[in-house]
mmCIF file of C-alpha atoms in Angstrom:
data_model
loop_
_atom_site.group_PDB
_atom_site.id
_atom_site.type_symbol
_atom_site.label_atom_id
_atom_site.label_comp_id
_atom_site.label_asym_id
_atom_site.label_seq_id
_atom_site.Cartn_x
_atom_site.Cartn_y
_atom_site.Cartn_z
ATOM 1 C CA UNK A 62 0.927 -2.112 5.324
ATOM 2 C CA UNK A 63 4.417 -1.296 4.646
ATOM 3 C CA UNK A 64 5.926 -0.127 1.982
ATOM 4 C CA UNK A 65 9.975 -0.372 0.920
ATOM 5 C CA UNK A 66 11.213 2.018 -1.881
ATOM 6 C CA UNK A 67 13.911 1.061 -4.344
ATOM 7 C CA UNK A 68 16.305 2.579 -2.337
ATOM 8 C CA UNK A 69 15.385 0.615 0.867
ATOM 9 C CA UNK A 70 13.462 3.287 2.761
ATOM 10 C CA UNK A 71 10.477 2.259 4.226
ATOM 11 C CA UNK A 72 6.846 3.532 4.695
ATOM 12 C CA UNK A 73 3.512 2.415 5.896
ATOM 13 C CA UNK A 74 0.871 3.052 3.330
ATOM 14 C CA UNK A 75 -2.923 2.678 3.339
ATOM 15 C CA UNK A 76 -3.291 1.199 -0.194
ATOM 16 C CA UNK A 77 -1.446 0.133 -3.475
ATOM 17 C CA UNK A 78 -3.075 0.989 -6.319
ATOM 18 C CA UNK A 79 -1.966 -0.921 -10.003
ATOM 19 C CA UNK A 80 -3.009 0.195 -13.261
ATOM 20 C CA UNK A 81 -2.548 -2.779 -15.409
ATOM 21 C CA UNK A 82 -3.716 -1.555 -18.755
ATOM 22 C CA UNK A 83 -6.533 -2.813 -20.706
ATOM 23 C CA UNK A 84 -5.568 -6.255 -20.885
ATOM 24 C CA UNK A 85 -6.683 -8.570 -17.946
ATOM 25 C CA UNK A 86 -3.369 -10.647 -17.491
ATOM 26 C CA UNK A 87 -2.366 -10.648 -13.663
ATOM 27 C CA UNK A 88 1.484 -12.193 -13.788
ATOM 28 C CA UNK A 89 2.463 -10.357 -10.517
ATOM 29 C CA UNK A 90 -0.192 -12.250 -8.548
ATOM 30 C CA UNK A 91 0.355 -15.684 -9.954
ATOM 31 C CA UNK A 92 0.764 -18.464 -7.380
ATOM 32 C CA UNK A 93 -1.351 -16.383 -4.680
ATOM 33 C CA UNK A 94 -4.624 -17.466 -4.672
ATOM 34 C CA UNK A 95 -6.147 -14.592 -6.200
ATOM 35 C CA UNK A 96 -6.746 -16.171 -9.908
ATOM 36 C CA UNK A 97 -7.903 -19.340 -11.317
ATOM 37 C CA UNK A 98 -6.453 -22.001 -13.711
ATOM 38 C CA UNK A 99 -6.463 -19.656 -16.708
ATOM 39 C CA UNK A 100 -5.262 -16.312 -14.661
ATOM 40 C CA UNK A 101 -8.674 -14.753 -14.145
ATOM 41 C CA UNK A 102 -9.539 -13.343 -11.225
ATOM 42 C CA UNK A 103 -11.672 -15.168 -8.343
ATOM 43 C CA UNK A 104 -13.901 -12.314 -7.484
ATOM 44 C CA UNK A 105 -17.202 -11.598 -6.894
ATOM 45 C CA UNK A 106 -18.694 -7.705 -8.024
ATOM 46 C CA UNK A 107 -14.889 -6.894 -7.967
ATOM 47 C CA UNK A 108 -13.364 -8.340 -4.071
ATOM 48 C CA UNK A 109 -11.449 -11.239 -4.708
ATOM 49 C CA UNK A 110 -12.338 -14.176 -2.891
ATOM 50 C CA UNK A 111 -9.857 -15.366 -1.579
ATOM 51 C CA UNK A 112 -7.333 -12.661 -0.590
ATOM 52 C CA UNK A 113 -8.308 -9.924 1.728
ATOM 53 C CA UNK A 114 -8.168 -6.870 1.102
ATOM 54 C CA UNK A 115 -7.593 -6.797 -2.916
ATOM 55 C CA UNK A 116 -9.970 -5.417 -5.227
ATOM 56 C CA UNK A 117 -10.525 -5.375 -9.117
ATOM 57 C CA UNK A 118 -12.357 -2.521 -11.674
ATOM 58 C CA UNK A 119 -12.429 -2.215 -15.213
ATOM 59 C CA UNK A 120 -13.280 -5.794 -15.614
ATOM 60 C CA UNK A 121 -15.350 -7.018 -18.438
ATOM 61 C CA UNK A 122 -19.338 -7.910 -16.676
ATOM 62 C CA UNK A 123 -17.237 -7.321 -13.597
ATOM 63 C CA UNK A 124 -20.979 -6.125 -11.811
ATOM 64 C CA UNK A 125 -22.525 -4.453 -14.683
ATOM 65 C CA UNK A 126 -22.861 -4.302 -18.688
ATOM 66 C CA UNK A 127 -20.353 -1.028 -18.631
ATOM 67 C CA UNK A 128 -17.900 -2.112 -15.849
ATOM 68 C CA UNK A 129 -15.427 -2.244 -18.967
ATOM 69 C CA UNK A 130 -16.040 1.023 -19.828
ATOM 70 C CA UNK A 131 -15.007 4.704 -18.797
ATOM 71 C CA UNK A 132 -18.979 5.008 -18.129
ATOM 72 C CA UNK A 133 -19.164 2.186 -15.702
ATOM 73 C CA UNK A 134 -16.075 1.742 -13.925
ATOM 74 C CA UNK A 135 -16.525 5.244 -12.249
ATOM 75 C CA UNK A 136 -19.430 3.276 -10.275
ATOM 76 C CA UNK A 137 -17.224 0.057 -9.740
ATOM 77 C CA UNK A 138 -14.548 1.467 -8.517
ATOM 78 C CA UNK A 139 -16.927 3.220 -5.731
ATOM 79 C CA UNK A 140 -18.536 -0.315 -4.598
ATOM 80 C CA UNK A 141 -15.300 -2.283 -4.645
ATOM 81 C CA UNK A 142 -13.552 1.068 -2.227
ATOM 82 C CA UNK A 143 -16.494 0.755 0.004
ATOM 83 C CA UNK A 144 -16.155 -3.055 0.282
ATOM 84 C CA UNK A 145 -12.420 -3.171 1.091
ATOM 85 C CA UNK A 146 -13.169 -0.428 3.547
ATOM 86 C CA UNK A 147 -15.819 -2.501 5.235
ATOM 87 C CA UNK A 148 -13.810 -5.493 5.370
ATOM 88 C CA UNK A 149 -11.091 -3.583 6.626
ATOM 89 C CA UNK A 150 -13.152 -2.639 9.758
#
């Protein structure tokens, strides 16, 4: 994937990571797919359905009662890396 700076340079990168805050509002991926009617993500256990290659965490329920939570997201965030690898080949 390739990445272009504010000043135009350009580099490839493996991943993009976004820390969105607590709130689960997703403006920056509006018309792509990734979210349904009422901007909530289409996911399931964290991969979105139906974009490649993205991944969620912190999400309330998002696999498990604590996914939410500093306790649980730890975990989350392992499953959803491994996934993305995986489907990355």
């Amino acid at each position: 994937m390739a990445s272009c700076g504010p000043d135009g340079t350009k580099e490839t990168v493996d991943a993009v990571v976004l820390a969105t805050d607590y709130r689960p509002v997703f403006p920056y991926l509006s018309g792509s797919g990734a979210l349904d009617a009422d901007g909530r993500p289409l996911h399931r256990g964290g991969i979105a359905t139906a974009m490649p290659g993205l991944g969620f965490v912190g999400m309330e329920f998002q696999r498990i009662f604590s996914s939410k939570t500093l306790r649980g997201v730890g975990r989350d965030a392992d499953h959803v890396v491994s996934r993305l690898r995986r489907q990355a080949g």
